[in-house]
């Protein structure tokens, strides 16, 4: 089935309302009024040229644009000569702003939600709004586009078949190291956001826990001073003191190597079966945890399953 596409009308046609136009490369285009509902519009992560025609048409065609910072969104709308009603929607005013947006939607309005940069809801406000909009029976329309997560993955030169997006790491060292220890067990490429004032500390903690893995520091993606450094984590951490910390960072860390010390599931089962044949579940678990590199809770659960399957009991004694 052929997808329906909206039509862009030149300003040479019937003159549209002033708030339904936008400009691209000096040409003024008209946009039809957007259909009622919540439109999730991805916006550039840096370079303002990275926006789709559909996004521009929607921003020009909705009744109101809900945005994190009206000053940042206004730079985008002014770039494309869009006259739009901008209303703030951010983590500090969301509880008060949501009912107002829902009221407008109930009246048949069209509302666009944008973040300061990238795809809405990805480490940005919006989840609760989308949930309540859906619960109220209103339409939610996604307009895909820029994402710093996917942009970083594409330039990091690391495996992309499986990845885990963490978002921002904890700000306190103890909590950050504890979280990184948990992340180290995930067999996938890791993607993390970090601020300039914490990126050096995070790199050092990463080196202490995942130092041998390949990684990339992506700074100011798509912007004038874009920079990508690729090297093992330990090497990147060693350069931390000379790192330019101005700007926004995405850290990408490759998955653990197959021989990184964490035993595979089949090998773990073989080890547990051998140990269970010789002694108790408790002793088998202790021995397997030491040799496998896997967390005790996981090893214990698997040991119980194997013990029950072979009729060797279900306790630790």
XYZ file of C-alpha atoms in Angstrom, residues 19-20 59-60 62-67 70 73-74 77 82-88 104 109-112:
26
model
C 1.112 31.175 10.661
C 0.934 28.313 8.160
C 5.800 22.945 13.142
C 4.175 25.456 10.804
C 0.171 22.898 14.473
C -1.725 25.176 16.822
C 0.994 25.245 19.465
C 4.552 23.987 19.951
C 5.454 22.694 23.428
C 9.207 22.974 23.968
C 11.364 28.625 24.003
C 13.217 26.458 19.743
C 12.724 30.029 18.534
C 11.538 28.535 13.950
C 7.873 29.771 11.089
C 5.391 31.781 13.113
C 4.362 29.436 15.888
C 2.924 29.749 19.350
C 5.646 28.437 21.652
C 4.789 27.197 25.129
C 7.314 25.854 27.648
C -6.322 21.889 24.118
C -6.099 21.230 18.718
C -2.850 19.977 17.218
C 0.207 20.199 19.473
C 3.855 19.587 18.595
